[in-house]
Short mmCIF file of C-alpha atoms in Angstrom, two decimals:
data_model
loop_
_atom_site.label_atom_id
_atom_site.label_comp_id
_atom_site.label_asym_id
_atom_site.label_seq_id
_atom_site.Cartn_x
_atom_site.Cartn_y
_atom_site.Cartn_z
CA MET A 158 -31.89 -40.12 -50.71
CA VAL A 159 -32.02 -44.22 -50.31
CA GLN A 160 -28.02 -44.54 -49.34
CA ASN A 161 -28.44 -41.48 -47.43
CA SER A 162 -30.98 -42.77 -45.06
CA VAL A 163 -29.38 -46.31 -45.21
CA ARG A 164 -25.91 -43.96 -44.32
CA ARG A 165 -27.94 -41.81 -41.63
CA ILE A 166 -28.87 -45.23 -39.86
CA ALA A 167 -25.05 -46.23 -39.99
CA ILE A 168 -24.23 -43.15 -37.97
CA ALA A 169 -26.78 -43.48 -35.91
CA VAL A 170 -26.11 -46.41 -34.97
CA CYS A 171 -22.67 -45.74 -34.08
CA CYS A 172 -24.00 -42.83 -31.45
CA ALA A 173 -25.20 -45.47 -29.95
CA LEU A 174 -22.19 -45.80 -27.48
CA THR A 175 -23.79 -42.36 -25.92
CA LEU A 176 -25.75 -44.82 -24.17
CA THR A 177 -23.57 -46.22 -21.80
CA PRO A 178 -21.71 -49.45 -23.47
CA LEU A 179 -23.28 -52.43 -21.98
CA ALA A 180 -25.79 -50.41 -19.98
CA GLY A 181 -28.07 -53.19 -20.63
CA ALA A 182 -26.39 -55.84 -20.35
CA ARG A 183 -25.20 -54.74 -16.98
CA ALA A 184 -28.94 -54.16 -15.71
CA GLN A 185 -29.71 -57.95 -16.60
CA ARG A 186 -26.71 -59.22 -15.26
CA GLU A 187 -27.33 -58.08 -11.55
CA GLY A 188 -31.80 -57.86 -12.11
CA GLY A 189 -32.23 -61.14 -13.87
CA ASN A 190 -35.48 -61.51 -12.16
CA ALA A 191 -37.20 -57.91 -13.13
CA ALA A 192 -36.30 -58.66 -16.86
CA ASP A 193 -38.03 -62.29 -16.96
CA SER A 194 -41.00 -60.85 -15.48
CA ILE A 195 -41.73 -58.95 -18.64
CA LYS A 196 -45.18 -59.73 -20.93
CA TYR A 197 -44.78 -56.78 -23.03
CA LYS A 198 -41.87 -57.07 -25.75
CA TYR A 199 -41.29 -55.20 -28.54
CA ALA A 200 -39.82 -56.20 -31.53
CA SER A 201 -37.53 -53.30 -32.86
CA THR A 202 -35.95 -52.26 -36.36
CA PRO A 203 -33.07 -50.48 -37.03
CA ARG A 204 -34.80 -47.30 -37.96
CA LEU A 205 -36.37 -46.93 -34.39
CA ASP A 206 -33.18 -48.28 -33.00
CA ALA A 207 -31.25 -45.06 -34.94
CA LEU A 208 -33.95 -42.90 -34.21
CA LYS A 209 -32.84 -43.75 -30.21
CA ALA A 210 -29.77 -43.60 -30.26
CA GLU A 211 -30.22 -40.24 -32.49
CA ALA A 212 -32.62 -38.90 -29.58
CA ALA A 213 -29.96 -39.89 -27.22
CA LYS A 214 -26.96 -38.03 -28.88
CA GLU A 215 -29.86 -35.01 -28.49
CA ILE A 216 -30.19 -34.84 -25.17
CA ASP A 217 -25.95 -34.41 -24.43
CA ALA A 218 -26.09 -31.64 -26.31
CA LYS A 219 -28.72 -30.15 -24.41
CA ALA A 220 -26.53 -30.80 -21.20
CA LYS A 221 -26.09 -27.25 -21.29
CA MET A 222 -29.96 -26.43 -21.79
CA ILE A 223 -30.90 -28.73 -18.80
CA GLN A 224 -28.30 -27.51 -16.33
CA VAL A 225 -29.37 -23.14 -17.05
CA MET A 226 -33.45 -24.90 -16.73
CA VAL A 227 -33.07 -26.64 -13.21
CA ASP A 228 -30.90 -24.20 -11.99
CA GLN A 229 -33.25 -21.61 -12.75
CA VAL A 230 -36.20 -23.37 -11.05
CA PHE A 231 -34.02 -24.15 -8.56
CA SER A 232 -33.62 -20.12 -7.59
CA TYR A 233 -37.70 -20.34 -7.78
CA GLY A 234 -38.35 -21.87 -4.67
CA GLU A 235 -42.35 -21.43 -4.77
CA LEU A 236 -44.64 -23.23 -3.03
CA GLY A 237 -48.11 -24.97 -4.56
CA PHE A 238 -50.41 -22.65 -5.98
CA GLN A 239 -47.66 -20.28 -6.10
CA GLU A 240 -45.69 -21.56 -8.84
CA VAL A 241 -45.65 -17.95 -10.20
CA GLU A 242 -42.50 -17.69 -12.01
CA THR A 243 -41.80 -21.11 -12.88
CA SER A 244 -45.06 -21.51 -14.55
CA LYS A 245 -43.88 -18.72 -16.92
CA TYR A 246 -40.38 -19.53 -17.56
CA LEU A 247 -41.11 -23.31 -18.68
CA SER A 248 -44.07 -22.02 -20.09
CA GLY A 249 -41.98 -19.61 -22.36
CA LEU A 250 -39.37 -22.04 -22.86
CA LEU A 251 -41.93 -24.65 -24.63
CA GLU A 252 -43.94 -21.24 -27.15
CA GLU A 253 -40.33 -20.72 -27.62
CA ASN A 254 -39.49 -24.05 -29.27
CA GLY A 255 -42.95 -24.12 -31.34
CA PHE A 256 -45.89 -25.39 -28.82
CA LYS A 257 -49.04 -23.75 -28.36
CA VAL A 258 -50.03 -23.03 -24.91
CA GLU A 259 -53.20 -22.43 -22.56
CA ARG A 260 -52.66 -20.47 -19.41
CA GLY A 261 -54.64 -21.01 -15.96
CA VAL A 262 -56.13 -24.27 -17.05
CA ALA A 263 -58.74 -25.37 -15.14
CA GLY A 264 -59.25 -22.59 -12.51
CA LEU A 265 -55.45 -22.64 -11.38
CA PRO A 266 -53.28 -20.00 -12.16
CA THR A 267 -49.52 -21.56 -12.78
CA ALA A 268 -51.13 -24.02 -14.36
CA PHE A 269 -51.03 -24.84 -18.13
CA VAL A 270 -51.06 -27.31 -21.46
CA ALA A 271 -48.31 -27.02 -23.70
CA ARG A 272 -49.90 -28.57 -26.93
CA TRP A 273 -47.99 -29.48 -30.39
CA GLY A 274 -48.10 -31.34 -33.33
CA SER A 275 -51.32 -33.64 -34.89
CA GLY A 276 -53.42 -36.92 -35.16
CA LYS A 277 -52.52 -40.34 -32.99
CA PRO A 278 -50.95 -41.52 -30.76
CA VAL A 279 -50.97 -38.35 -28.36
CA ILE A 280 -48.87 -37.94 -25.45
CA SER A 281 -49.02 -36.68 -22.45
CA LEU A 282 -45.70 -35.75 -20.30
CA GLY A 283 -46.25 -33.73 -16.49
CA SER A 284 -44.32 -33.50 -13.53
CA ASP A 285 -44.65 -31.44 -10.52
CA ILE A 286 -43.06 -28.07 -10.13
CA ASP A 287 -44.22 -26.57 -6.24
CA ASP A 288 -41.71 -26.79 -3.23
CA ILE A 289 -41.85 -27.57 0.78
CA PRO A 290 -41.74 -24.78 3.41
CA GLN A 291 -39.21 -24.26 5.60
CA ALA A 292 -36.68 -26.05 2.62
CA GLY A 293 -34.48 -23.46 2.00
CA GLN A 294 -31.16 -24.15 1.28
CA LYS A 295 -27.47 -23.90 -0.32
CA PRO A 296 -27.52 -26.28 -3.27
CA GLY A 297 -24.29 -28.24 -2.95
CA VAL A 298 -23.51 -27.63 0.66
CA GLY A 299 -23.77 -30.78 2.43
CA TYR A 300 -25.01 -29.71 5.95
CA LYS A 301 -28.16 -27.21 6.77
CA ASP A 302 -27.29 -24.24 5.29
CA PRO A 303 -30.10 -22.31 4.00
CA MET A 304 -29.69 -19.20 1.78
CA ILE A 305 -32.54 -17.55 3.53
CA VAL A 306 -34.39 -18.53 7.21
CA GLY A 307 -37.76 -19.89 7.32
CA ALA A 308 -38.14 -19.69 3.18
CA PRO A 309 -39.56 -22.42 1.62
CA GLY A 310 -37.12 -24.78 -1.29
CA HIS A 311 -36.37 -27.35 -3.32
CA GLY A 312 -36.58 -30.01 -1.04
CA GLU A 313 -38.45 -32.87 -2.79
CA GLY A 314 -36.62 -31.70 -5.76
CA HIS A 315 -39.66 -30.82 -8.03
CA ASN A 316 -37.42 -28.29 -9.65
CA SER A 317 -36.07 -31.20 -12.54
CA GLY A 318 -39.35 -33.34 -14.29
CA MET A 319 -40.62 -30.96 -16.30
CA PRO A 320 -37.02 -29.66 -17.59
CA LEU A 321 -36.50 -33.17 -17.92
CA ASN A 322 -39.71 -32.85 -19.79
CA ILE A 323 -38.96 -30.59 -22.13
CA ALA A 324 -35.60 -31.51 -23.37
CA ALA A 325 -37.67 -34.60 -24.21
CA ALA A 326 -40.28 -33.30 -26.06
CA ILE A 327 -37.80 -30.91 -28.00
CA VAL A 328 -35.65 -34.06 -29.34
CA VAL A 329 -38.87 -36.04 -30.19
CA LYS A 330 -40.59 -33.09 -31.91
CA LYS A 331 -37.40 -32.59 -33.85
CA ILE A 332 -37.40 -36.00 -35.00
CA MET A 333 -41.18 -35.92 -35.83
CA GLU A 334 -41.03 -33.16 -37.60
CA ARG A 335 -38.06 -34.16 -40.26
CA ASP A 336 -39.50 -37.58 -40.35
CA HIS A 337 -42.62 -37.07 -40.82
CA ILE A 338 -44.27 -38.61 -38.21
CA PRO A 339 -47.83 -38.29 -36.59
CA GLY A 340 -48.89 -37.51 -32.94
CA THR A 341 -49.80 -35.41 -30.52
CA LEU A 342 -47.05 -34.08 -28.01
CA VAL A 343 -49.40 -32.64 -24.18
CA LEU A 344 -46.54 -30.85 -21.62
CA TRP A 345 -48.13 -29.44 -18.09
CA PRO A 346 -46.75 -29.12 -15.22
CA GLY A 347 -48.03 -30.93 -11.90
CA VAL A 348 -48.56 -27.92 -9.73
CA ALA A 349 -49.27 -27.50 -5.49
CA GLU A 350 -49.24 -31.48 -5.22
CA GLU A 351 -47.38 -31.52 -2.34
CA LEU A 352 -50.71 -29.65 -1.32
CA MET A 353 -52.36 -32.89 -3.45
CA SER A 354 -54.67 -30.70 -5.12
CA GLY A 355 -53.36 -30.10 -9.10
CA LYS A 356 -53.87 -32.81 -10.71
CA ALA A 357 -57.57 -33.72 -9.80
CA TRP A 358 -58.15 -30.85 -11.07
CA LEU A 359 -56.98 -30.90 -14.55
CA VAL A 360 -58.70 -34.21 -15.16
CA ARG A 361 -61.76 -32.38 -14.50
CA ALA A 362 -61.23 -30.03 -16.95
CA GLY A 363 -60.86 -32.78 -19.72
CA VAL A 364 -56.41 -32.43 -20.52
CA PHE A 365 -56.40 -35.86 -20.15
CA LYS A 366 -60.27 -37.00 -22.47
CA ASP A 367 -58.14 -37.60 -25.92
CA VAL A 368 -54.86 -38.90 -23.95
CA ASP A 369 -53.05 -42.23 -25.34
CA ILE A 370 -50.37 -42.34 -23.01
CA THR A 371 -49.17 -40.75 -20.07
CA LEU A 372 -45.29 -40.56 -18.70
CA PHE A 373 -45.01 -39.04 -15.18
CA THR A 374 -41.28 -38.25 -14.04
CA HIS A 375 -41.00 -37.48 -10.93
CA VAL A 376 -37.08 -36.84 -9.18
CA ASP A 377 -35.64 -39.85 -6.97
CA SER A 378 -31.81 -41.60 -6.12
CA ASP A 379 -32.73 -44.77 -8.28
CA PHE A 380 -33.78 -44.94 -11.52
CA GLY A 381 -36.20 -47.30 -12.57
CA VAL A 382 -40.08 -47.49 -13.68
CA SER A 383 -43.14 -49.49 -12.14
CA TRP A 384 -46.12 -51.28 -13.26
CA GLY A 385 -49.75 -52.45 -10.93
CA GLN A 386 -50.61 -51.27 -8.33
CA SER A 387 -48.56 -49.51 -5.93
CA SER A 388 -47.63 -48.79 -2.80
CA SER A 389 -48.82 -44.87 -2.39
CA ASN A 390 -52.58 -44.31 -0.34
CA ALA A 391 -55.42 -42.12 -1.41
CA LEU A 392 -55.51 -39.14 0.02
CA ILE A 393 -57.84 -36.43 1.27
CA SER A 394 -56.82 -33.18 2.36
CA ALA A 395 -59.43 -31.47 4.80
CA ILE A 396 -59.98 -27.99 6.98
CA PHE A 397 -62.73 -27.93 9.90
CA LYS A 398 -62.86 -24.21 10.97
CA PHE A 399 -64.65 -23.76 14.03
CA LYS A 400 -66.07 -20.48 15.49
CA GLY A 401 -67.13 -19.13 18.36
CA SER A 402 -67.06 -15.93 20.50
CA SER A 403 -64.55 -13.97 22.45
CA ALA A 404 -64.08 -12.81 26.18
CA HIS A 405 -61.18 -11.62 27.74
CA ALA A 406 -59.68 -15.07 28.92
CA ALA A 407 -58.51 -13.66 32.52
CA GLY A 408 -61.49 -10.87 33.36
CA ALA A 409 -64.14 -12.94 31.76
CA PRO A 410 -64.02 -16.73 30.54
CA TRP A 411 -67.15 -17.64 31.71
CA ARG A 412 -68.14 -15.25 28.74
CA GLY A 413 -66.50 -17.10 25.89
CA LYS A 414 -66.49 -19.88 23.75
CA SER A 415 -63.30 -21.61 23.00
CA ALA A 416 -63.31 -22.83 19.29
CA LEU A 417 -59.59 -23.58 20.31
CA ASP A 418 -61.06 -26.20 22.95
CA ALA A 419 -62.74 -27.53 19.96
CA VAL A 420 -60.08 -27.95 17.44
CA MET A 421 -57.28 -29.88 20.80
CA LEU A 422 -60.67 -32.14 21.82
CA MET A 423 -60.96 -32.78 18.10
CA ALA A 424 -57.84 -33.73 17.63
CA THR A 425 -56.90 -35.50 21.00
CA SER A 426 -60.01 -37.74 19.92
CA TRP A 427 -58.15 -38.20 16.46
CA GLU A 428 -55.29 -39.35 18.39
CA PHE A 429 -56.74 -42.27 20.97
CA GLN A 430 -58.42 -43.41 17.94
CA ARG A 431 -54.45 -43.64 16.76
CA GLU A 432 -54.86 -47.12 18.25
CA HIS A 433 -57.80 -48.50 16.10
CA MET A 434 -56.63 -47.99 12.94
CA PRO A 435 -55.57 -50.35 10.29
CA LEU A 436 -52.18 -50.38 9.96
CA ALA A 437 -52.08 -48.78 6.70
CA GLN A 438 -53.52 -45.49 7.89
CA ARG A 439 -51.41 -42.60 7.99
CA SER A 440 -52.97 -39.05 9.80
CA HIS A 441 -51.38 -36.26 10.58
CA TYR A 442 -52.18 -32.16 11.33
CA VAL A 443 -51.71 -28.58 11.83
CA ILE A 444 -53.11 -25.87 13.72
CA PRO A 445 -53.41 -22.72 11.16
CA ASP A 446 -55.41 -21.24 12.99
CA GLY A 447 -55.17 -21.44 16.99
CA GLY A 448 -56.64 -17.96 18.01
CA ASP A 449 -54.69 -14.47 18.03
CA GLN A 450 -53.26 -14.06 21.26
CA PRO A 451 -53.55 -15.46 24.73
CA ASN A 452 -56.05 -12.75 26.56
CA VAL A 453 -58.64 -12.87 24.05
CA VAL A 454 -60.94 -16.36 24.29
CA PRO A 455 -60.45 -17.72 20.66
CA SER A 456 -63.63 -17.39 18.50
CA THR A 457 -62.70 -18.77 15.62
CA ALA A 458 -59.43 -21.77 15.05
CA SER A 459 -59.39 -24.26 12.35
CA ILE A 460 -56.91 -27.83 12.18
CA TRP A 461 -55.48 -28.92 9.08
CA PHE A 462 -55.76 -33.17 8.63
CA TYR A 463 -54.49 -35.67 5.80
CA PHE A 464 -56.45 -38.91 5.85
CA ARG A 465 -54.50 -41.87 4.02
CA GLN A 466 -55.09 -44.77 3.53
CA THR A 467 -55.04 -47.35 0.37
CA ASP A 468 -57.65 -46.85 -1.61
CA TYR A 469 -61.20 -44.30 -1.99
CA GLU A 470 -63.44 -45.60 -0.04
CA LYS A 471 -61.81 -46.27 2.58
CA THR A 472 -60.26 -42.74 2.84
CA LEU A 473 -63.73 -41.22 2.09
CA ALA A 474 -64.36 -43.85 5.22
CA MET A 475 -61.58 -41.46 7.92
CA PHE A 476 -63.13 -38.29 6.51
CA GLU A 477 -66.83 -38.99 6.91
CA ASP A 478 -64.95 -39.96 10.29
CA ALA A 479 -63.67 -37.06 11.22
CA LYS A 480 -66.32 -34.84 10.39
CA ILE A 481 -68.47 -36.79 13.54
CA LYS A 482 -65.52 -35.73 15.03
CA ALA A 483 -66.05 -32.07 14.51
CA ARG A 484 -69.52 -31.63 15.28
CA ALA A 485 -69.03 -34.08 19.04
CA ALA A 486 -66.36 -31.20 19.61
CA ALA A 487 -67.95 -28.58 18.65
CA MET A 488 -70.85 -29.44 21.58
CA MET A 489 -68.04 -30.20 23.93
CA THR A 490 -67.43 -27.11 23.43
CA GLY A 491 -70.34 -24.75 23.00
CA THR A 492 -68.97 -23.90 19.58
CA GLN A 493 -70.14 -24.72 15.52
CA VAL A 494 -68.10 -26.88 12.75
CA ASP A 495 -67.58 -23.35 10.61
CA THR A 496 -66.78 -25.06 8.22
CA VAL A 497 -65.23 -28.44 6.40
CA MET A 498 -63.67 -27.70 3.06
CA MET A 499 -61.72 -30.72 1.17
CA VAL A 500 -58.78 -28.52 -0.23
CA GLY A 501 -56.94 -31.41 -1.93
CA SER A 502 -57.42 -35.47 -2.16
CA GLY A 503 -55.77 -38.33 -4.41
CA TRP A 504 -55.63 -42.21 -5.84
CA SER A 505 -53.59 -44.32 -4.78
CA GLY A 506 -52.00 -44.89 -7.83
CA HIS A 507 -52.04 -47.94 -10.43
CA PHE A 508 -49.27 -48.17 -13.78
CA SER A 509 -49.51 -49.69 -16.69
CA ARG A 510 -46.99 -53.10 -17.37
CA PRO A 511 -47.09 -52.54 -21.14
CA ILE A 512 -44.98 -48.25 -21.08
CA ALA A 513 -43.45 -49.62 -17.80
CA GLU A 514 -42.04 -52.50 -19.47
CA ALA A 515 -41.08 -50.31 -22.49
CA MET A 516 -39.34 -47.77 -20.01
CA TYR A 517 -37.57 -50.19 -18.04
CA GLU A 518 -35.94 -51.68 -21.54
CA ASN A 519 -34.30 -47.85 -22.52
CA ILE A 520 -33.81 -47.37 -18.90
CA LYS A 521 -31.08 -49.79 -19.42
CA LYS A 522 -30.09 -49.35 -22.39
CA VAL A 523 -29.32 -45.74 -20.96
CA GLY A 524 -27.57 -47.17 -17.53
CA MET A 525 -27.11 -44.48 -14.09
CA PRO A 526 -25.17 -42.00 -15.49
CA ALA A 527 -21.27 -41.13 -14.41
CA TRP A 528 -20.45 -40.37 -10.88
CA ASP A 529 -17.09 -38.02 -10.33
CA GLU A 530 -15.40 -38.16 -7.24
CA LYS A 531 -16.55 -34.83 -6.57
CA ASP A 532 -20.21 -35.83 -6.38
CA GLN A 533 -19.95 -39.10 -4.52
CA GLN A 534 -17.92 -36.54 -1.81
CA LEU A 535 -21.38 -35.00 -1.84
CA ALA A 536 -23.69 -37.83 -1.66
CA LYS A 537 -21.50 -38.90 1.46
CA GLY A 538 -21.07 -35.66 3.20
CA ILE A 539 -24.68 -35.54 4.22
CA GLN A 540 -26.21 -39.40 4.60
CA ARG A 541 -22.41 -38.90 7.25
CA GLU A 542 -24.44 -35.47 8.53
CA LEU A 543 -27.52 -37.09 8.91
CA GLY A 544 -26.34 -40.22 10.63
CA VAL A 545 -26.68 -42.46 7.76
CA ALA A 546 -24.29 -44.97 6.20
CA ASP A 547 -22.83 -43.18 3.76
CA SER A 548 -22.87 -45.10 0.39
CA GLY A 549 -23.14 -42.94 -1.94
CA LEU A 550 -25.48 -42.74 -5.13
CA ALA A 551 -26.20 -45.38 -6.87
CA VAL A 552 -24.50 -46.79 -9.49
CA ARG A 553 -26.78 -49.75 -10.78
CA PRO A 554 -30.66 -48.50 -12.28
CA GLY A 555 -33.68 -50.40 -10.55
CA ARG A 556 -34.79 -53.12 -11.45
CA LEU A 557 -38.39 -53.18 -13.16
CA ASP A 558 -41.50 -53.63 -9.96
CA GLY A 559 -44.65 -54.59 -9.95
CA PRO A 560 -47.42 -54.85 -7.94
CA LEU A 561 -47.43 -54.88 -4.28
CA PRO A 562 -49.61 -57.87 -2.81
CA GLU A 563 -52.40 -55.95 -0.33
CA ASN A 564 -51.38 -57.53 2.53
CA ARG A 565 -48.14 -55.21 2.09
CA ARG A 566 -49.50 -52.72 1.76
CA THR A 567 -48.86 -50.84 5.16
CA GLY A 568 -49.00 -47.20 4.27
CA GLY A 569 -46.79 -44.76 3.21
CA GLY A 570 -46.49 -40.93 1.36
CA SER A 571 -48.84 -39.50 -1.67
CA ASP A 572 -48.76 -38.56 -5.23
CA ASP A 573 -51.95 -37.05 -7.34
CA ILE A 574 -50.34 -38.77 -10.01
CA GLY A 575 -53.12 -41.36 -9.52
CA ASP A 576 -56.08 -39.72 -10.12
CA VAL A 577 -54.26 -39.28 -14.22
CA ALA A 578 -53.53 -42.73 -13.52
CA TRP A 579 -57.25 -43.77 -13.66
CA ASN A 580 -58.31 -41.83 -16.59
CA VAL A 581 -55.75 -43.41 -18.52
CA PRO A 582 -52.66 -45.32 -19.22
CA THR A 583 -49.59 -43.96 -17.08
CA ILE A 584 -46.39 -44.25 -15.70
CA THR A 585 -44.04 -42.58 -13.58
CA LEU A 586 -40.08 -42.51 -14.85
CA ARG A 587 -38.05 -42.36 -11.06
CA TYR A 588 -34.34 -40.59 -12.49
CA PRO A 589 -31.92 -40.89 -10.21
CA SER A 590 -30.60 -36.52 -9.21
CA ASN A 591 -30.86 -36.86 -5.91
CA ILE A 592 -29.23 -38.83 -3.26
CA PRO A 593 -29.37 -42.25 -1.20
CA ASN A 594 -31.44 -42.41 2.20
CA MET A 595 -32.50 -38.88 2.66
CA PRO A 596 -35.23 -38.18 4.63
CA GLY A 597 -38.01 -37.14 2.45
CA HIS A 598 -39.53 -33.39 2.38
CA ASN A 599 -37.12 -31.85 3.95
CA TRP A 600 -33.36 -29.77 3.12
CA ALA A 601 -31.18 -32.12 3.01
CA ASN A 602 -33.41 -33.19 -0.01
CA GLY A 603 -32.80 -30.04 -1.87
CA ILE A 604 -28.92 -30.43 -2.22
CA SER A 605 -28.15 -32.09 -4.89
CA MET A 606 -30.83 -30.50 -6.74
CA ALA A 607 -29.02 -28.01 -8.76
CA THR A 608 -25.47 -29.66 -9.11
CA PRO A 609 -24.28 -32.00 -11.11
CA ILE A 610 -25.53 -34.75 -9.31
CA ALA A 611 -29.54 -33.64 -10.57
CA HIS A 612 -27.98 -32.61 -13.67
CA LYS A 613 -26.62 -35.68 -14.99
CA GLY A 614 -29.72 -37.77 -13.36
CA VAL A 615 -32.21 -35.62 -15.65
CA VAL A 616 -29.79 -36.03 -18.83
CA ALA A 617 -29.94 -39.38 -18.50
CA GLY A 618 -33.87 -39.81 -17.77
CA ALA A 619 -34.62 -37.59 -20.66
CA LYS A 620 -32.89 -40.41 -22.37
CA ALA A 621 -35.61 -42.87 -21.90
CA GLN A 622 -38.40 -40.18 -21.30
CA ALA A 623 -37.41 -39.80 -25.66
CA MET A 624 -37.12 -43.21 -25.94
CA THR A 625 -39.65 -44.05 -24.49
CA MET A 626 -41.98 -41.37 -26.84
CA LEU A 627 -39.78 -42.81 -29.95
CA ASP A 628 -41.44 -46.54 -29.26
CA ILE A 629 -45.39 -45.15 -28.79
CA LEU A 630 -44.70 -42.91 -31.71
CA LEU A 631 -43.51 -46.35 -33.87
CA THR A 632 -44.86 -49.37 -32.17
CA PRO A 633 -48.56 -48.86 -32.61
CA GLN A 634 -49.25 -52.07 -30.26
CA VAL A 635 -48.03 -50.51 -26.87
CA VAL A 636 -50.80 -47.93 -27.29
CA THR A 637 -53.12 -50.91 -28.11
CA ASP A 638 -51.93 -53.05 -25.19
CA ALA A 639 -51.61 -50.62 -22.36
CA TRP A 640 -55.59 -49.36 -23.11
CA ASP A 641 -56.10 -53.40 -23.33
CA TYR A 642 -54.65 -53.35 -19.98
CA PHE A 643 -56.67 -50.28 -18.53
CA ASN A 644 -59.95 -51.70 -19.52
CA ASN A 645 -59.17 -55.38 -18.65
CA VAL A 646 -56.97 -55.43 -16.29
CA GLN A 647 -56.86 -52.16 -14.02
CA THR A 648 -60.07 -50.58 -14.65
CA LYS A 649 -62.35 -54.03 -14.62
CA THR A 650 -64.10 -54.01 -11.37
CA ILE A 651 -63.11 -50.60 -10.44
CA LYS A 652 -64.11 -46.73 -11.29
CA TYR A 653 -62.79 -43.82 -10.63
CA ARG A 654 -64.61 -41.41 -8.92
CA PRO A 655 -63.16 -38.21 -8.25
CA PHE A 656 -63.20 -36.85 -4.49
CA PHE A 657 -63.64 -33.44 -4.63
CA ALA A 658 -67.44 -32.35 -4.97
CA ALA A 659 -68.83 -30.56 -8.85
CA THR A 660 -69.39 -27.21 -6.76
CA ASP A 661 -65.44 -27.44 -4.78
CA GLN A 662 -63.21 -25.38 -6.01
CA PRO A 663 -58.77 -25.21 -5.94
CA PRO A 664 -57.56 -23.25 -2.73
CA ILE A 665 -55.59 -21.45 -5.02
CA TRP A 666 -55.03 -19.38 -1.84
CA LEU A 667 -52.58 -21.31 0.53
CA ASN A 668 -49.66 -20.54 0.27
CA GLU A 669 -50.71 -17.03 -0.49
CA ASN A 670 -48.86 -15.17 2.16
CA ILE A 671 -45.78 -17.26 3.00
CA MET A 672 -45.29 -16.36 -0.32
CA ALA A 673 -45.65 -12.73 -0.50
CA ARG A 674 -43.16 -12.21 2.89
CA TYR A 675 -40.33 -14.51 1.72
CA ARG A 676 -40.90 -13.63 -2.08
CA PRO A 677 -38.73 -10.03 -2.54
CA GLU A 678 -36.07 -11.52 -0.98
CA MET A 679 -35.36 -14.56 -2.91
CA LYS A 680 -35.74 -12.33 -5.73
CA LYS A 681 -32.27 -10.72 -4.55
CA PHE A 682 -30.98 -15.12 -5.55
CA TYR A 683 -32.71 -16.04 -8.74
CA TYR A 684 -30.04 -17.49 -10.92
CA ASP A 685 -28.87 -15.25 -13.61
CA PRO A 686 -27.24 -17.28 -16.46
CA LYS A 687 -26.43 -14.68 -19.28
CA LYS A 688 -23.96 -13.65 -15.71
CA TYR A 689 -23.11 -16.41 -14.55
CA ASP A 690 -22.59 -20.69 -15.59
CA THR A 691 -23.95 -22.18 -13.36
CA TYR A 692 -25.91 -21.44 -10.30
CA LEU A 693 -23.27 -22.68 -7.95
CA LYS A 694 -21.52 -20.24 -9.58
CA GLN A 695 -23.34 -17.61 -8.86
CA LEU A 696 -23.88 -17.97 -5.09
CA GLY A 697 -20.13 -18.85 -4.79
CA ILE A 698 -20.13 -22.49 -3.16
CA GLU A 699 -17.02 -24.57 -4.07
CA TYR A 700 -18.84 -27.98 -5.52
CA PRO A 701 -19.09 -30.24 -3.30
CA THR A 702 -19.04 -28.59 0.03
CA VAL A 703 -18.71 -30.86 2.99
CA ARG A 704 -17.48 -31.12 6.31
CA LYS A 705 -13.78 -32.74 6.60
CA ILE A 706 -14.11 -36.26 8.40
CA VAL A 707 -12.95 -36.21 12.37
CA PRO A 708 -10.52 -39.88 13.01
#
């Protein structure tokens, strides 16, 4: 038995060539400062090295499964809270592979929690699954070419993260079963992340109460990880509804009280205040209800805001200020503030240094995918189309990023993984399935997401994810250090408080009407892997399709 074990280790070490030769040395050489900053260094063992190499080889063997998962979820193209087909598909795959699935978690119909194993450590794997309104786009086409005009689509790339986690979990589960390694794997989807209204509900429901470490994944154009205070902003999403009284807009306008007037005055007052707000704030709004038709004084109207600032207190202050403006707008128009509803929220992320440094070492071992000429042609084609530098795809892993100094936090996006990160040691693995210099939340961000670019990036990310899971399972000090950092650094002076009140409930009705409008037509484009090798082939798209360069 000893001889067989030694032979298995030796064979697996040889298979480490699948981790891209010299990738680690290249990353060290080209990102020396990042590597030099590593504080937590964990000694490896021949057994751990062998298992990592085995896991990487097994991920390569699942490349076809990964391609099918990525393409399938891309074809569903579902908005937040309406990820019905996506949730059914992914949870079904996990059940088929031995996980016990609980659906409808935290009052979210499309949320689920899949568990396998027993004992400690408990490793949580999550990634978002929703997409972007009006971002539908044919994959592999380097210019705007929607399958259905106006339909939603994966213009953020959220079709790829859960396939990455599932592939990594299946591979690590197999190793744990064979080698009798204790531990529990927990997989969950990020529902309605674009609405910032998923993870806070999962936290409130206790999904993470027994979790030791969360490894989150998010699509990017680079391959990296960071620790400490992130650049993201905290966020509150709120809808303000006004109530007036209708009248004939021409015959007797004096008898009406326009709720739309109140909406516009609230928006105008907010615009005048922007000049006096700190640089880091971000705030934006849409008007979901502006009345019914011009000849009727609007008796109802609503305005939907996103308020963003660097922390809980500053974001909450923006929300309270908006309430004052809403009341003032109602007074000026003789209307009423009917409802103020918080429909989304999220803390700014702070990520675990010990876990990030362990993940970074594995990213260097894996290295970037081997992009071919067609991959680079698609990337450069869409970059030229958008008028940005045609640098193509990145060929080197990203650096290990540390905390952003407070004086350099000048605002930006948000992600509700922050709520998870303030409850359990967490990191976000960025994996290279997208194209650099895209605008974000746009059809252009979707063109790579059911192509070899996405598939290769997910394979690379799944290797790093699986290898870091093995670090956590076989090196107990990683968990110990992660919780020491969490308790004595991250949360030493800052304690998590949810933005939502205890009585608030998930706004699961959001996006319902949009999906009801487009889903019947979108179903015609669902991927059928039994008939077609790839989604590109099903759609009849030649890869890549880009505009020719005119001299």
